[in-house]
CSV table of C-alpha atoms in Angstrom, one decimal:
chain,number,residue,atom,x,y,z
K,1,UNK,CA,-66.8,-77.0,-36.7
K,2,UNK,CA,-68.8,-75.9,-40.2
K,3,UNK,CA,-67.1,-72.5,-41.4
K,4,UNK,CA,-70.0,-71.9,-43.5
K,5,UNK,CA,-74.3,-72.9,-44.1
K,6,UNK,CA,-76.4,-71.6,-41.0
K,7,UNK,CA,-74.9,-73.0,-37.9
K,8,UNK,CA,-72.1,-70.7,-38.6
K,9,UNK,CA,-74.8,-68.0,-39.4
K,10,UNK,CA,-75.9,-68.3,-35.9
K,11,UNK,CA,-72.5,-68.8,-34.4
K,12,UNK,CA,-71.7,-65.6,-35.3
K,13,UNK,CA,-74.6,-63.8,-34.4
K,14,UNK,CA,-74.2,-65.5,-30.7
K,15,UNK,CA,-70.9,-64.1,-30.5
K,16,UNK,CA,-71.5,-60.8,-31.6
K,17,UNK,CA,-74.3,-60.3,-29.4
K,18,UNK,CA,-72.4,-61.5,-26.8
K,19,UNK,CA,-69.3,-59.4,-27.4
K,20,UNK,CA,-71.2,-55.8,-27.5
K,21,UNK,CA,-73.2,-57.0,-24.3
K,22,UNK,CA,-69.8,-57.9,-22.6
K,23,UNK,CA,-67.2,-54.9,-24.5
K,24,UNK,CA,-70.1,-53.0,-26.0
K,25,UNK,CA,-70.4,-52.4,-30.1
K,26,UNK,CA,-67.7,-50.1,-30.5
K,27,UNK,CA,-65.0,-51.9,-29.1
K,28,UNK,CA,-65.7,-55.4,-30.6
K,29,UNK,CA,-64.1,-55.7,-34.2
K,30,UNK,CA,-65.2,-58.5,-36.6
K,31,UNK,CA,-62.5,-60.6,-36.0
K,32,UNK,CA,-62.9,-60.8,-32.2
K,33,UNK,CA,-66.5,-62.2,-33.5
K,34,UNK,CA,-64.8,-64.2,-35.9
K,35,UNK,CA,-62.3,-65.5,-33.3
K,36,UNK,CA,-65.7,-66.5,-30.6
K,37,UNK,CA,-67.1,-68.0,-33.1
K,38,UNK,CA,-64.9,-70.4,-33.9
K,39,UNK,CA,-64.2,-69.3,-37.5
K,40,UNK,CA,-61.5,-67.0,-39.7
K,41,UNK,CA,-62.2,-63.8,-40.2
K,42,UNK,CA,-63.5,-63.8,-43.8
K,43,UNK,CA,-66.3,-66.5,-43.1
K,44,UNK,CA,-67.3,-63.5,-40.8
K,45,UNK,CA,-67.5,-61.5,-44.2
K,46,UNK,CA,-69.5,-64.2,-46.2
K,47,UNK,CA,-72.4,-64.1,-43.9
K,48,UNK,CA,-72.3,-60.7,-43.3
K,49,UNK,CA,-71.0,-57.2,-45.2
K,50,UNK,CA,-70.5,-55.5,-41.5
K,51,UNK,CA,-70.5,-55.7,-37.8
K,52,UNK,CA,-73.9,-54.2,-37.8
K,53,UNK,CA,-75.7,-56.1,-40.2
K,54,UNK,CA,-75.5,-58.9,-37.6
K,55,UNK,CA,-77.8,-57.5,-35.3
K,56,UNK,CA,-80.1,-57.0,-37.8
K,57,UNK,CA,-80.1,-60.3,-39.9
K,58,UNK,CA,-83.4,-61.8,-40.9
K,59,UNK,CA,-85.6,-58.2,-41.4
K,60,UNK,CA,-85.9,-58.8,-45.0
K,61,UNK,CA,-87.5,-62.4,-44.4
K,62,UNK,CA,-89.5,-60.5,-41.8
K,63,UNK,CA,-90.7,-57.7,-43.9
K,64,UNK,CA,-91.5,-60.1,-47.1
K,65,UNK,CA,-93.7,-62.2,-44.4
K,66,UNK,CA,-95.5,-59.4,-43.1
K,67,UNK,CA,-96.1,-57.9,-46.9
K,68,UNK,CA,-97.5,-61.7,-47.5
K,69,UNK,CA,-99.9,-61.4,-44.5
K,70,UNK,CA,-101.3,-58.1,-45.6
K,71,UNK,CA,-101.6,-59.0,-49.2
K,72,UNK,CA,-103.8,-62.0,-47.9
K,73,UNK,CA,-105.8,-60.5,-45.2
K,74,UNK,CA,-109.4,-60.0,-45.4
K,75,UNK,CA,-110.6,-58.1,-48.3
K,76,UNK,CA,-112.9,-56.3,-45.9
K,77,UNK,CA,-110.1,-55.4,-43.7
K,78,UNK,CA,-108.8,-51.5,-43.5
K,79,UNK,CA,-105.7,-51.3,-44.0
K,80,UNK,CA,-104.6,-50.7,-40.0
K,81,UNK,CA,-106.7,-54.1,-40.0
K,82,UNK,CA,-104.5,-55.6,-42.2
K,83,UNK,CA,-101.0,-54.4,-40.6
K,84,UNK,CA,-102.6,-55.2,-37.1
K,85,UNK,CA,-103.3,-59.0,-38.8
K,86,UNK,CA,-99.8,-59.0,-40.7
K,87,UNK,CA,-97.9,-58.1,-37.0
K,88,UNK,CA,-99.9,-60.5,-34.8
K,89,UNK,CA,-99.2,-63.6,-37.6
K,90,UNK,CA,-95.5,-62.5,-37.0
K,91,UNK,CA,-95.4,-62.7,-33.2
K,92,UNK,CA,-94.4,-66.3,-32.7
K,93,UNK,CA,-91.1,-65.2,-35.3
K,94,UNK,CA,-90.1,-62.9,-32.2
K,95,UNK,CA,-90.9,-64.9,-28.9
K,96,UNK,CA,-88.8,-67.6,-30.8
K,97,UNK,CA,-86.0,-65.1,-30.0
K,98,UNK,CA,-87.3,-63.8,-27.2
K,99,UNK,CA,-83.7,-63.7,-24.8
K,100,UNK,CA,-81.5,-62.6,-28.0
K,101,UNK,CA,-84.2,-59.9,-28.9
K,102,UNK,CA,-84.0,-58.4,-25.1
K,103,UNK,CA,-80.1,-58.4,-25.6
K,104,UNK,CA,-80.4,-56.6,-29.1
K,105,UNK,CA,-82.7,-54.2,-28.1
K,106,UNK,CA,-80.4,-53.2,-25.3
K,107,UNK,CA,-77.4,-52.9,-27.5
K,108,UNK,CA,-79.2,-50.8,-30.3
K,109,UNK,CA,-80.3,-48.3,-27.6
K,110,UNK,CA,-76.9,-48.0,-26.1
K,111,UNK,CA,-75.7,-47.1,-29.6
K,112,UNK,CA,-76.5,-44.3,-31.8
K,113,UNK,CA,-75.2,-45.7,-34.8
K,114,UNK,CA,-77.1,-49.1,-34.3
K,115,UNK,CA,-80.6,-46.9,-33.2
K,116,UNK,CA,-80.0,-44.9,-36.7
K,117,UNK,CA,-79.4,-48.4,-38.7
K,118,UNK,CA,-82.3,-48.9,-36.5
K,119,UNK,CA,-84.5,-46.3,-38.0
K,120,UNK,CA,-83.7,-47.1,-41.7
K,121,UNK,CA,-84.3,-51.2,-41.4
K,122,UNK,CA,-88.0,-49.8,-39.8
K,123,UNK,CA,-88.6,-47.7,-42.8
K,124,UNK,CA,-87.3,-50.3,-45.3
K,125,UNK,CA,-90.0,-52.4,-44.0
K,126,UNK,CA,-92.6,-50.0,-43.9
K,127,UNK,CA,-91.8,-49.4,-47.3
K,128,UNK,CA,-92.2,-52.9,-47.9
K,129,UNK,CA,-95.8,-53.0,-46.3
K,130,UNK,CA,-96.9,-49.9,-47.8
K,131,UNK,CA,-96.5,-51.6,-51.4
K,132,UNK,CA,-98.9,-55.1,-50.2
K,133,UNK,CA,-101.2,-52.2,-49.0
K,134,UNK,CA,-100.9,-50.6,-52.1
K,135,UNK,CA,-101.0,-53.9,-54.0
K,136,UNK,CA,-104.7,-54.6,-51.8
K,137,UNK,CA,-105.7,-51.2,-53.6
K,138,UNK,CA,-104.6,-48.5,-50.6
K,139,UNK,CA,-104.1,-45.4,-52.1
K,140,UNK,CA,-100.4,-44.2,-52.1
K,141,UNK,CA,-101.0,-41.6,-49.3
K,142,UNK,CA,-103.1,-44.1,-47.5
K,143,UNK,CA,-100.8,-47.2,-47.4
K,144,UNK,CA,-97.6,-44.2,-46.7
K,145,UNK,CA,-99.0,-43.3,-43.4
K,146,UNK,CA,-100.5,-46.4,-42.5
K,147,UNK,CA,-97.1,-48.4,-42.8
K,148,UNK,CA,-95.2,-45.9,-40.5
K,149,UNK,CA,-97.9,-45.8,-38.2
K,150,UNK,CA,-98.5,-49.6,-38.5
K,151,UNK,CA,-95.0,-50.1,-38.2
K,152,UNK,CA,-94.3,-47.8,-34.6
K,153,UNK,CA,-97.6,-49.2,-33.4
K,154,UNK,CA,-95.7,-52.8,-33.9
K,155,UNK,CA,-92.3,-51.5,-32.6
K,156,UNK,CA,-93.7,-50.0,-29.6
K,157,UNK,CA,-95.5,-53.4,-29.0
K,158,UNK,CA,-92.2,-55.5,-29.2
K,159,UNK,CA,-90.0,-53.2,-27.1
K,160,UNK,CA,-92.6,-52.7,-24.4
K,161,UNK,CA,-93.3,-57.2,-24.4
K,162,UNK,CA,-88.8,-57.3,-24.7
K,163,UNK,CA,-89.1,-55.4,-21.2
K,164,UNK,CA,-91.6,-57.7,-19.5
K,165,UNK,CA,-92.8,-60.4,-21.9
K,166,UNK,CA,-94.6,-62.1,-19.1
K,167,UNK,CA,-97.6,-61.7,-21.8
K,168,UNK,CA,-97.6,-62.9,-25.6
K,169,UNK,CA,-96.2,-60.5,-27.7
K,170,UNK,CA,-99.9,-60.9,-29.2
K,171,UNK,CA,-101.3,-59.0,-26.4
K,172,UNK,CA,-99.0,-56.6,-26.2
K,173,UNK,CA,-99.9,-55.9,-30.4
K,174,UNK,CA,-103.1,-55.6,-29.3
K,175,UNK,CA,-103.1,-52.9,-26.6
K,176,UNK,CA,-100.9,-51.0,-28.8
K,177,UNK,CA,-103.3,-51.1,-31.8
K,178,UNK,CA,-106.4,-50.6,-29.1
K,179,UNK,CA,-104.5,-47.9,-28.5
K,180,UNK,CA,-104.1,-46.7,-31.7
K,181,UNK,CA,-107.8,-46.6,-32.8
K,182,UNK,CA,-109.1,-45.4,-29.3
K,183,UNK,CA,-106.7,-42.1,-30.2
K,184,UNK,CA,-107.7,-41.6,-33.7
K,185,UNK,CA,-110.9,-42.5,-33.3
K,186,UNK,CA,-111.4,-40.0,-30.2
């Protein structure tokens, strides 16, 4: 079995989801997700620098697409329009992982550690899509609170499709950003 490249990758992400469903996060150690996933403990530490980071693997590719699709949206677009764009052109990334997702999302809730690592990935990637809203000419101010707000619009979407994705995750981006302009525009 390959100890390293991307089927490892995902071996180990299988097995660590499936570990802090079965024992929970605290009680599963990296080498017990080493061990389940069929390699040594230090190819546990060349994918990964902890037990958390698993869980939260691919964000950065995530938050460098979404910056792309804001950066290339409409130039008549606001920039709500834009996130709203950037969000919906990510939702196939997400039901790809639909069952995993619904697993991860229950782990990080049952785990305040993981629900604060939580919080910080969310505003690295606002961070991320403040600066293509900046870079489409978004004031500062402007592309700060839009990318927060952007962002928990987009959260709220893909926990409430993770619970009962019976709908595309595109419609559930909708409502929430229907939702969105019917409050701020009320």
């Amino acid at each position: 079995m390959p100890r390293s490249g991307a089927a490892a990758r995902q071996r180990l992400q299988q097995a660590a989801l499936e570990l802090y469903t079965e024992i929970g996060y605290d009680s599963t150690t990296t080498a017990q997700i080493a061990d389940r996933a069929g390699v040594n403990h230090r190819t546990f530490f060349r994918h990964f620098p902890d037990k958390r980071e698993v869980l939260f693997d691919g964000e950065d590719a995530l938050a460098a697409s979404l910056a792309e699709a804001v950066r290339n949206a409409p130039d008549t677009a606001t920039p709500m329009q834009a996130l709203h764009t950037a969000f919906r052109a990510s939702a196939h990334v997400l039901e790809a992982n639909e069952a995993s997702g619904a697993r991860r999302l229950r782990v990080i809730a049952a785990t305040p550690a993981l629900a604060e690592r939580d919080l910080a990935k969310g505003a690295a990637v606002a961070s991320v899509l403040a600066e293509a809203l900046r870079a489409r000419g978004t004031s500062d101010e402007e592309a700060g609170l839009a990318s927060v707000v952007g962002w928990a619009t987009f959260h709220r979407a893909a926990s409430l499709w993770l619970t009962g994705p019976e709908r595309p995750l595109t419609v559930h981006i909708d409502e929430a950003f229907d939702l969105l302009d019917a409050l701020t525009t009320s």
